mmCIF file of C-alpha atoms in Angstrom:
data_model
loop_
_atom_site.group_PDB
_atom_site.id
_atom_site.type_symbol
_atom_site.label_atom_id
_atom_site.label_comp_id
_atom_site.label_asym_id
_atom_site.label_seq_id
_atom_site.Cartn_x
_atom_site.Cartn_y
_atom_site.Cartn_z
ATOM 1 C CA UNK A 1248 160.420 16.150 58.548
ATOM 2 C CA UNK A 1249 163.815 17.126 59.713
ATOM 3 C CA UNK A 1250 164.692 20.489 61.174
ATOM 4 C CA UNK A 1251 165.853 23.137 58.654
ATOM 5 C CA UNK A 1252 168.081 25.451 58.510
ATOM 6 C CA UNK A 1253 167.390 27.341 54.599
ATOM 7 C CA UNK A 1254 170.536 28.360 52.881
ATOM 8 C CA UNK A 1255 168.846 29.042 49.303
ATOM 9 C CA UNK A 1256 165.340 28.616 47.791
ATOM 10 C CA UNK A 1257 163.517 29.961 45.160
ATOM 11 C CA UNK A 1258 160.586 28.852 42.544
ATOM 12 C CA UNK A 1259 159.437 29.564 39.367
ATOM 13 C CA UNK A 1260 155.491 29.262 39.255
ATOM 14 C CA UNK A 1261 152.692 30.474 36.569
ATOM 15 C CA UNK A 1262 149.045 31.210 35.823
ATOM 16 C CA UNK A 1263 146.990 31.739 32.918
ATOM 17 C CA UNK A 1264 147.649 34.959 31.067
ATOM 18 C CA UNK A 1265 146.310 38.258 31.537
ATOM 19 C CA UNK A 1266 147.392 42.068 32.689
ATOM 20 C CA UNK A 1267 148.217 41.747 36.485
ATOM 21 C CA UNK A 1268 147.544 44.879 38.285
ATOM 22 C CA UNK A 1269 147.436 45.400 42.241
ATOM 23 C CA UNK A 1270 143.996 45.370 42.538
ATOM 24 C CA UNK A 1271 143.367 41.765 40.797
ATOM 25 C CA UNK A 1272 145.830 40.259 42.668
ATOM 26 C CA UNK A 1273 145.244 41.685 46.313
ATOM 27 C CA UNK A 1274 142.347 40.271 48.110
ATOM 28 C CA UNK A 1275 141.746 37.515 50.568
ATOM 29 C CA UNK A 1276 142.308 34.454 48.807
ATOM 30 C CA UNK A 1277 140.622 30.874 49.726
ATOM 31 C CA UNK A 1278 143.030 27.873 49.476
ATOM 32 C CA UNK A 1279 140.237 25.210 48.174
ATOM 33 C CA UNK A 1280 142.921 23.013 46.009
ATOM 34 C CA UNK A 1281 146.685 22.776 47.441
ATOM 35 C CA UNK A 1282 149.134 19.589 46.684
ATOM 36 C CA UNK A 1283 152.475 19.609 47.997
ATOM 37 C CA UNK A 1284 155.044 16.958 47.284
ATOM 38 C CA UNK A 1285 158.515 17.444 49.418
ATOM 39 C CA UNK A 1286 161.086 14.663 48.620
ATOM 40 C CA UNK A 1287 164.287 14.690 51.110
ATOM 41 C CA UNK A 1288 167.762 12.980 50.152
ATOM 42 C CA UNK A 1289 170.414 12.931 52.849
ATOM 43 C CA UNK A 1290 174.254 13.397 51.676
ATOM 44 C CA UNK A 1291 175.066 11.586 54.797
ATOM 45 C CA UNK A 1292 173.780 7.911 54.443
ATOM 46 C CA UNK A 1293 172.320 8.626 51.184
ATOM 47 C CA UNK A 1294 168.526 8.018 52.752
ATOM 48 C CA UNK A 1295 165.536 8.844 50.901
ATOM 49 C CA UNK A 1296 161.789 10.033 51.958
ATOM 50 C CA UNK A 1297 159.128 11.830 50.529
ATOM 51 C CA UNK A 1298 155.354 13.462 52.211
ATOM 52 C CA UNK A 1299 153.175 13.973 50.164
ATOM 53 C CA UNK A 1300 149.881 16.375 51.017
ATOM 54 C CA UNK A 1301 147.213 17.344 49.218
ATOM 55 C CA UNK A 1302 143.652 18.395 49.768
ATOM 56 C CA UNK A 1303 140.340 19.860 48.127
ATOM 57 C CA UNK A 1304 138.328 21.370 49.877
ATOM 58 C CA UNK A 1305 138.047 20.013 53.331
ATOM 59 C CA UNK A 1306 138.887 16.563 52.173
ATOM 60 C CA UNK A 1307 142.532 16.250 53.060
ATOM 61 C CA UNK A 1308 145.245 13.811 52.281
ATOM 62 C CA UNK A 1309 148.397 12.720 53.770
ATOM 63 C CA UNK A 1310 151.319 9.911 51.826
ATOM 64 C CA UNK A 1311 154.359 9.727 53.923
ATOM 65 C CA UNK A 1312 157.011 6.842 52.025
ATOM 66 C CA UNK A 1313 160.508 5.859 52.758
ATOM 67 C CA UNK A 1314 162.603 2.959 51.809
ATOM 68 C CA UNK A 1315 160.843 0.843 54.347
ATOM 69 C CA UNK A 1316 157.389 1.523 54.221
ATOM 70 C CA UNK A 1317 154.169 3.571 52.278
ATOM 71 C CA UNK A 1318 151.782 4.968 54.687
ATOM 72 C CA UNK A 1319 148.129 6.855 53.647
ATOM 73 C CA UNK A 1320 146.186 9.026 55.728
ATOM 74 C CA UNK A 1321 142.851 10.612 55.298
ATOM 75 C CA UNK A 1322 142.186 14.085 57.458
ATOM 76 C CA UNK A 1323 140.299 17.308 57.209
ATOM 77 C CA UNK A 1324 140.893 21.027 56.889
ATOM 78 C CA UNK A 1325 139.761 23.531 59.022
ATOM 79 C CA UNK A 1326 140.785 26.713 57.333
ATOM 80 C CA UNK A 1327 142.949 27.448 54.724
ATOM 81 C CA UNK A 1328 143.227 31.121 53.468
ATOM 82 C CA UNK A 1329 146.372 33.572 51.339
ATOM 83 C CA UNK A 1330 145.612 37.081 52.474
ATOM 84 C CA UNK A 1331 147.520 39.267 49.465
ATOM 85 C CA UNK A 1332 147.179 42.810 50.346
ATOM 86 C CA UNK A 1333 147.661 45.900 48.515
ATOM 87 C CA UNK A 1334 149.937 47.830 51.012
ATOM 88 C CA UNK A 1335 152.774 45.105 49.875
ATOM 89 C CA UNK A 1336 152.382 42.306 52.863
ATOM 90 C CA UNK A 1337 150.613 39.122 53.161
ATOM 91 C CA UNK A 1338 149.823 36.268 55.479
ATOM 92 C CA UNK A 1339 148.809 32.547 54.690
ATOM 93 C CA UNK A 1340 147.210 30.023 57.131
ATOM 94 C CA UNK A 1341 146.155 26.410 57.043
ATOM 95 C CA UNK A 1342 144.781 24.648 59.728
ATOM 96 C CA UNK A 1343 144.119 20.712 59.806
ATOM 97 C CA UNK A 1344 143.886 17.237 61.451
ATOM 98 C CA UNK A 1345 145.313 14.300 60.322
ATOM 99 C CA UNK A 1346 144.404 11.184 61.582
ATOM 100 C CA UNK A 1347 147.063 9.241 62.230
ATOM 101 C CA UNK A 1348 147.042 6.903 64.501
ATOM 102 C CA UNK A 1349 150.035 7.197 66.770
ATOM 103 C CA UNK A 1350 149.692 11.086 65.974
ATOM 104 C CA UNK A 1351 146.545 12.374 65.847
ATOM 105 C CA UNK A 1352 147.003 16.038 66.451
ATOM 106 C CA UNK A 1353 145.848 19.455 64.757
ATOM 107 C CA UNK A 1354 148.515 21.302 62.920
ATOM 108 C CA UNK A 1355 148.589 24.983 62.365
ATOM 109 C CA UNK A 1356 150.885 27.103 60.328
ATOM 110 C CA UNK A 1357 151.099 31.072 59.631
ATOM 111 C CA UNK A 1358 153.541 32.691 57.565
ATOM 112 C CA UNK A 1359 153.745 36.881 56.933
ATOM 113 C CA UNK A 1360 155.994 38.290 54.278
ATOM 114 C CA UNK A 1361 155.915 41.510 51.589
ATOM 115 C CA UNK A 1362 155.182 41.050 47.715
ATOM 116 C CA UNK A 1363 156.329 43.380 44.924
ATOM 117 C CA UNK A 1364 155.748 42.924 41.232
ATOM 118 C CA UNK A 1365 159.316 42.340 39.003
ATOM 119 C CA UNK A 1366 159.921 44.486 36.690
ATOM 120 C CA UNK A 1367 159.947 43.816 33.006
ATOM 121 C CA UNK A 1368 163.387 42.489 32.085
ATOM 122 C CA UNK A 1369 164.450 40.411 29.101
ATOM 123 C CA UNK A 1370 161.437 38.586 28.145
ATOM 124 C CA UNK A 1371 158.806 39.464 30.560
ATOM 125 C CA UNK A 1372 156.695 42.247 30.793
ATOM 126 C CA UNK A 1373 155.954 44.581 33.573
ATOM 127 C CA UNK A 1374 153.785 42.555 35.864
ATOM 128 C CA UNK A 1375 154.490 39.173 34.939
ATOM 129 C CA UNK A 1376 156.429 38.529 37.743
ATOM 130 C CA UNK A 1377 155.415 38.801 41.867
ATOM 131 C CA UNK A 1378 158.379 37.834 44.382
ATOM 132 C CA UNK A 1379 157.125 36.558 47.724
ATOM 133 C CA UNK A 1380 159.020 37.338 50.348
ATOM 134 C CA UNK A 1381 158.524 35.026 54.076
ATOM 135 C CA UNK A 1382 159.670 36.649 56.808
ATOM 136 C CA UNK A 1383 157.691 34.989 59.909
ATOM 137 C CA UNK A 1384 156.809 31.319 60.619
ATOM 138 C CA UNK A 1385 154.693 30.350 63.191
ATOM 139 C CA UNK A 1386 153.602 26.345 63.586
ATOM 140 C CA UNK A 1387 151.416 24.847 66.152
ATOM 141 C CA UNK A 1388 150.139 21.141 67.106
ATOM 142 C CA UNK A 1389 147.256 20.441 69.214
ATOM 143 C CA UNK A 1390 147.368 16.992 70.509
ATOM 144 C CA UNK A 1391 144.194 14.740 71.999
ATOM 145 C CA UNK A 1392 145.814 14.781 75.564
ATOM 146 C CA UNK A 1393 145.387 18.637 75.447
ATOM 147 C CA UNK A 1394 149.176 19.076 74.580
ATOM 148 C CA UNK A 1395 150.939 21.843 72.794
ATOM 149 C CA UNK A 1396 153.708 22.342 70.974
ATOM 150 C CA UNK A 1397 154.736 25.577 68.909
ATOM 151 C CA UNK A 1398 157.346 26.593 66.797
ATOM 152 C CA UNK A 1399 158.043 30.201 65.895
ATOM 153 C CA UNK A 1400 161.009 31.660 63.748
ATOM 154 C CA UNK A 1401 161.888 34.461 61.276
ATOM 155 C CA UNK A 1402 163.156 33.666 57.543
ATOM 156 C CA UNK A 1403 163.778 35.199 54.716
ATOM 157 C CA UNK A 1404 162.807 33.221 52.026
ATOM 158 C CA UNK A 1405 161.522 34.368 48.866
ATOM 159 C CA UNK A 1406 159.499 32.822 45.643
ATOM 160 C CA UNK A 1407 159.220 34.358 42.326
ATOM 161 C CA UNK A 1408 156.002 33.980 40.732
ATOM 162 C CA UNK A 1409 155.761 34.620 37.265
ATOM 163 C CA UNK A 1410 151.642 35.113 37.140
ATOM 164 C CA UNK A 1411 148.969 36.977 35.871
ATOM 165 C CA UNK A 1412 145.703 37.677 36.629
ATOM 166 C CA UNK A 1413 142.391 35.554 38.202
ATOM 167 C CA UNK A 1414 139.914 34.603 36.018
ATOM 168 C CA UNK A 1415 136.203 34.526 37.326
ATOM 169 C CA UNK A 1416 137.480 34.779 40.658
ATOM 170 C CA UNK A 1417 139.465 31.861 40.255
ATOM 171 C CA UNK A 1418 143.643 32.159 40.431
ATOM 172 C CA UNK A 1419 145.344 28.817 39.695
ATOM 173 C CA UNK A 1420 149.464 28.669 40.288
ATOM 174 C CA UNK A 1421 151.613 25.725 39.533
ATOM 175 C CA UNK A 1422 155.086 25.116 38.809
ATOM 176 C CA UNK A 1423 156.356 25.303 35.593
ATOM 177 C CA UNK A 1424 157.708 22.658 33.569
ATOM 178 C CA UNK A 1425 158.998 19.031 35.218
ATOM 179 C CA UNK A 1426 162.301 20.475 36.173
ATOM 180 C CA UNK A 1427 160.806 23.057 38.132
ATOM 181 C CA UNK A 1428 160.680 23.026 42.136
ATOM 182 C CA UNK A 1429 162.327 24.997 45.361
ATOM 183 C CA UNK A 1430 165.255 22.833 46.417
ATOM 184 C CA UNK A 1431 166.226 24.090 50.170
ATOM 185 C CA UNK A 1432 170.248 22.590 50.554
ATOM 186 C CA UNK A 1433 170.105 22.131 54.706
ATOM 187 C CA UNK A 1434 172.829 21.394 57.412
ATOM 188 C CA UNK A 1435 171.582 19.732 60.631
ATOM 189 C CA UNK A 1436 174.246 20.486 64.121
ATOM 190 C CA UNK A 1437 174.821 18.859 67.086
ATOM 191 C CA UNK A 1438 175.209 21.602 69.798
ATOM 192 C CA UNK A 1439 179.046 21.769 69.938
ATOM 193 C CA UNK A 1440 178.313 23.481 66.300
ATOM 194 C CA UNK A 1441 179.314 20.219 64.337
ATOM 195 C CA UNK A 1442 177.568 19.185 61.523
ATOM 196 C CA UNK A 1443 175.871 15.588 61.667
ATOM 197 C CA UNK A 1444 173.671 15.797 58.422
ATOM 198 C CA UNK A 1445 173.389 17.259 55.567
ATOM 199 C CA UNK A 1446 171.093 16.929 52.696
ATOM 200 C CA UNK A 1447 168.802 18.434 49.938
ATOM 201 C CA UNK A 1448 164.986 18.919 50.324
ATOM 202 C CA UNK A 1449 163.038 19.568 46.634
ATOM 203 C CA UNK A 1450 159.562 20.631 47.016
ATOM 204 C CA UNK A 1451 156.667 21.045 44.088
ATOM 205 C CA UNK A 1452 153.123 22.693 45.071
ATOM 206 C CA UNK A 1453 150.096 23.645 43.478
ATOM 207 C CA UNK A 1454 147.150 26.219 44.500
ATOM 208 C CA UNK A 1455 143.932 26.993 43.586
ATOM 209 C CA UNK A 1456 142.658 29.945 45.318
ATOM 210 C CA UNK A 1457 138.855 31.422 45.101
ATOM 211 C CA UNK A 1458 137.548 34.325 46.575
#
Protein backbone atom coordinates (compact mmCIF):
# COMPACT_ATOMS: atom_id res chain seq x y z
CA UNK A 1 0.00 0.00 0.00
CA UNK A 2 1.27 3.37 -0.93
CA UNK A 3 2.83 5.81 1.49
CA UNK A 4 0.40 8.25 3.18
CA UNK A 5 0.36 11.36 4.01
CA UNK A 6 -3.52 11.87 6.02
CA UNK A 7 -5.14 15.14 5.29
CA UNK A 8 -8.74 14.16 6.77
CA UNK A 9 -10.34 10.99 8.23
CA UNK A 10 -12.98 10.20 10.35
CA UNK A 11 -15.69 7.21 10.93
CA UNK A 12 -18.87 6.69 12.16
CA UNK A 13 -19.08 3.16 13.94
CA UNK A 14 -21.80 1.47 16.45
CA UNK A 15 -22.61 -1.24 18.97
CA UNK A 16 -25.55 -2.64 20.51
CA UNK A 17 -27.31 -0.35 22.94
CA UNK A 18 -26.79 0.18 26.45
CA UNK A 19 -25.52 3.04 29.15
CA UNK A 20 -21.72 3.46 28.41
CA UNK A 21 -19.86 4.44 31.43
CA UNK A 22 -15.89 4.49 31.90
CA UNK A 23 -15.68 1.52 33.64
CA UNK A 24 -17.52 -0.82 30.90
CA UNK A 25 -15.63 0.45 28.32
CA UNK A 26 -11.96 0.57 29.81
CA UNK A 27 -10.27 -2.70 30.08
CA UNK A 28 -7.89 -4.72 28.01
CA UNK A 29 -9.71 -5.76 25.11
CA UNK A 30 -8.92 -9.08 22.91
CA UNK A 31 -9.18 -8.55 19.09
CA UNK A 32 -10.61 -12.28 18.27
CA UNK A 33 -12.77 -11.04 15.02
CA UNK A 34 -11.26 -7.99 12.86
CA UNK A 35 -12.03 -7.51 8.87
CA UNK A 36 -10.64 -4.68 7.16
CA UNK A 37 -11.36 -3.82 3.57
CA UNK A 38 -9.14 -0.67 2.17
CA UNK A 39 -9.94 0.12 -1.53
CA UNK A 40 -7.38 2.80 -3.18
CA UNK A 41 -8.30 4.92 -6.43
CA UNK A 42 -5.54 7.08 -7.87
CA UNK A 43 -6.62 10.65 -9.44
CA UNK A 44 -3.52 10.31 -11.43
CA UNK A 45 -3.99 7.32 -13.92
CA UNK A 46 -7.27 6.55 -12.52
CA UNK A 47 -5.80 2.93 -11.10
CA UNK A 48 -7.70 0.86 -8.83
CA UNK A 49 -6.70 -1.77 -5.89
CA UNK A 50 -8.15 -3.08 -2.96
CA UNK A 51 -6.51 -5.52 0.37
CA UNK A 52 -8.60 -7.06 1.95
CA UNK A 53 -7.76 -8.67 5.70
CA UNK A 54 -9.60 -10.39 7.92
CA UNK A 55 -9.11 -12.92 10.65
CA UNK A 56 -10.79 -14.95 13.63
CA UNK A 57 -9.05 -15.95 15.95
CA UNK A 58 -5.64 -17.00 14.90
CA UNK A 59 -6.86 -18.02 11.52
CA UNK A 60 -5.89 -15.09 9.37
CA UNK A 61 -6.67 -14.00 5.88
CA UNK A 62 -5.13 -11.91 3.31
CA UNK A 63 -7.08 -10.79 -0.59
CA UNK A 64 -4.92 -8.35 -2.33
CA UNK A 65 -6.82 -7.51 -6.16
CA UNK A 66 -6.03 -5.04 -8.81
CA UNK A 67 -7.00 -4.72 -12.37
CA UNK A 68 -4.56 -7.40 -13.29
CA UNK A 69 -4.75 -10.00 -10.93
CA UNK A 70 -6.71 -11.64 -7.49
CA UNK A 71 -4.33 -13.04 -5.09
CA UNK A 72 -5.40 -15.16 -1.57
CA UNK A 73 -3.32 -15.77 1.27
CA UNK A 74 -3.79 -17.79 4.35
CA UNK A 75 -1.56 -16.64 7.65
CA UNK A 76 -1.77 -16.59 11.39
CA UNK A 77 -1.99 -14.15 14.27
CA UNK A 78 0.18 -13.90 16.98
CA UNK A 79 -1.41 -11.33 19.19
CA UNK A 80 -3.95 -9.01 18.73
CA UNK A 81 -5.11 -6.84 21.74
CA UNK A 82 -7.11 -2.81 22.24
CA UNK A 83 -5.91 -1.69 25.62
CA UNK A 84 -8.82 1.17 26.54
CA UNK A 85 -7.86 2.67 29.74
CA UNK A 86 -9.61 4.74 32.15
CA UNK A 87 -7.01 7.60 32.61
CA UNK A 88 -8.15 8.66 28.82
CA UNK A 89 -5.24 6.79 26.60
CA UNK A 90 -5.06 3.62 24.78
CA UNK A 91 -2.83 1.40 22.73
CA UNK A 92 -3.73 -1.36 20.07
CA UNK A 93 -1.39 -4.11 18.71
CA UNK A 94 -1.59 -6.87 16.16
CA UNK A 95 1.02 -9.05 15.34
CA UNK A 96 0.99 -11.64 12.31
CA UNK A 97 2.55 -13.69 9.44
CA UNK A 98 1.38 -13.95 6.20
CA UNK A 99 2.55 -16.37 3.99
CA UNK A 100 3.21 -15.12 0.94
CA UNK A 101 5.42 -16.41 -1.07
CA UNK A 102 7.76 -13.77 -2.38
CA UNK A 103 7.05 -12.03 1.14
CA UNK A 104 6.89 -14.06 3.86
CA UNK A 105 7.59 -11.80 6.76
CA UNK A 106 5.95 -10.97 10.30
CA UNK A 107 4.22 -7.68 10.52
CA UNK A 108 3.76 -5.70 13.64
CA UNK A 109 1.82 -2.57 14.29
CA UNK A 110 1.23 -0.32 17.58
CA UNK A 111 -0.74 2.67 17.73
CA UNK A 112 -1.27 5.03 21.21
CA UNK A 113 -3.84 7.76 21.28
CA UNK A 114 -6.45 9.44 24.11
CA UNK A 115 -10.35 8.70 24.12
CA UNK A 116 -13.06 10.97 25.55
CA UNK A 117 -16.77 10.36 25.49
CA UNK A 118 -18.93 13.19 23.17
CA UNK A 119 -21.18 14.89 24.72
CA UNK A 120 -24.87 14.68 24.16
CA UNK A 121 -25.75 16.97 21.26
CA UNK A 122 -28.75 16.91 18.96
CA UNK A 123 -29.82 13.42 18.96
CA UNK A 124 -27.45 11.54 21.05
CA UNK A 125 -27.20 11.16 24.52
CA UNK A 126 -24.38 11.64 26.87
CA UNK A 127 -22.19 8.66 26.24
CA UNK A 128 -23.18 7.55 22.99
CA UNK A 129 -20.35 8.79 21.41
CA UNK A 130 -16.24 7.93 22.13
CA UNK A 131 -13.68 9.89 19.75
CA UNK A 132 -10.40 8.05 19.27
CA UNK A 133 -7.72 9.99 18.94
CA UNK A 134 -4.06 8.25 17.19
CA UNK A 135 -1.26 9.98 17.96
CA UNK A 136 1.75 7.33 17.53
CA UNK A 137 2.35 4.66 14.84
CA UNK A 138 4.85 2.27 15.08
CA UNK A 139 5.12 -0.74 12.21
CA UNK A 140 7.60 -3.47 12.03
CA UNK A 141 8.44 -6.50 9.51
CA UNK A 142 10.46 -9.40 10.38
CA UNK A 143 11.67 -11.12 7.35
CA UNK A 144 13.04 -15.05 7.05
CA UNK A 145 16.64 -13.76 6.22
CA UNK A 146 16.60 -12.13 9.74
CA UNK A 147 15.84 -8.63 8.17
CA UNK A 148 14.16 -5.64 9.65
CA UNK A 149 12.41 -2.95 8.66
CA UNK A 150 10.45 -0.34 10.92
CA UNK A 151 8.42 2.49 10.46
CA UNK A 152 7.63 4.97 13.20
CA UNK A 153 5.58 8.33 12.93
CA UNK A 154 3.20 10.61 14.90
CA UNK A 155 -0.52 11.41 13.60
CA UNK A 156 -3.29 12.82 14.62
CA UNK A 157 -6.05 11.06 13.45
CA UNK A 158 -9.21 10.65 15.12
CA UNK A 159 -12.52 8.22 14.87
CA UNK A 160 -15.80 8.88 16.36
CA UNK A 161 -17.48 5.98 17.71
CA UNK A 162 -20.93 6.22 18.41
CA UNK A 163 -21.14 2.95 20.96
CA UNK A 164 -22.43 1.66 23.95
CA UNK A 165 -21.73 -0.80 26.23
CA UNK A 166 -20.28 -4.78 26.10
CA UNK A 167 -22.54 -7.32 26.59
CA UNK A 168 -21.32 -10.58 28.42
CA UNK A 169 -17.96 -9.46 27.95
CA UNK A 170 -18.39 -9.25 24.43
CA UNK A 171 -18.11 -5.53 22.53
CA UNK A 172 -18.88 -5.77 18.80
CA UNK A 173 -18.20 -2.34 16.54
CA UNK A 174 -18.98 -1.99 12.91
CA UNK A 175 -19.64 0.69 10.60
CA UNK A 176 -22.82 1.98 10.14
CA UNK A 177 -24.87 1.84 7.19
CA UNK A 178 -23.28 1.02 3.41
CA UNK A 179 -22.22 4.56 2.93
CA UNK A 180 -20.23 4.55 5.89
CA UNK A 181 -16.23 4.29 5.90
CA UNK A 182 -12.92 6.62 6.71
CA UNK A 183 -11.85 7.98 3.33
CA UNK A 184 -8.05 9.33 3.88
CA UNK A 185 -7.61 11.99 0.51
CA UNK A 186 -3.47 11.50 0.16
CA UNK A 187 -0.72 13.37 -1.90
CA UNK A 188 2.42 11.34 -2.71
CA UNK A 189 5.99 13.90 -3.47
CA UNK A 190 8.93 13.45 -5.19
CA UNK A 191 11.71 15.11 -3.06
CA UNK A 192 11.95 18.48 -4.90
CA UNK A 193 8.33 18.85 -3.02
CA UNK A 194 6.32 18.09 -6.32
CA UNK A 195 3.44 16.15 -6.28
CA UNK A 196 3.46 12.84 -8.48
CA UNK A 197 0.17 11.17 -7.14
CA UNK A 198 -2.65 11.77 -5.72
CA UNK A 199 -5.58 9.73 -4.79
CA UNK A 200 -8.36 8.63 -2.29
CA UNK A 201 -8.05 5.60 0.09
CA UNK A 202 -11.77 4.39 1.68
CA UNK A 203 -11.44 1.95 4.38
CA UNK A 204 -14.42 -0.23 6.26
CA UNK A 205 -13.48 -2.44 9.49
CA UNK A 206 -15.12 -4.49 11.88
CA UNK A 207 -14.10 -5.72 15.60
CA UNK A 208 -15.07 -8.05 17.93
CA UNK A 209 -13.30 -7.67 21.10
CA UNK A 210 -13.57 -10.16 24.33
CA UNK A 211 -12.06 -9.83 27.48
Amino acid sequence: MKNLIVLFCCCLIAVSCGKNTKRKISGEWSVSIFEEDRKYTSNTDNSFSRELLKFDGEALQKMEEDPNQSSVFDGIVHEAYWNIKKDGTWERKVSYTVNEPYDKHKFTRVETGSWMFYTGVGEYKKHERIVFTTATISEMKEFENNDVQTINYKIELSETYETVTSKNKTLELALLGNNSYSEINYSNAAPTGEEIENGTLITSRKYRLTK
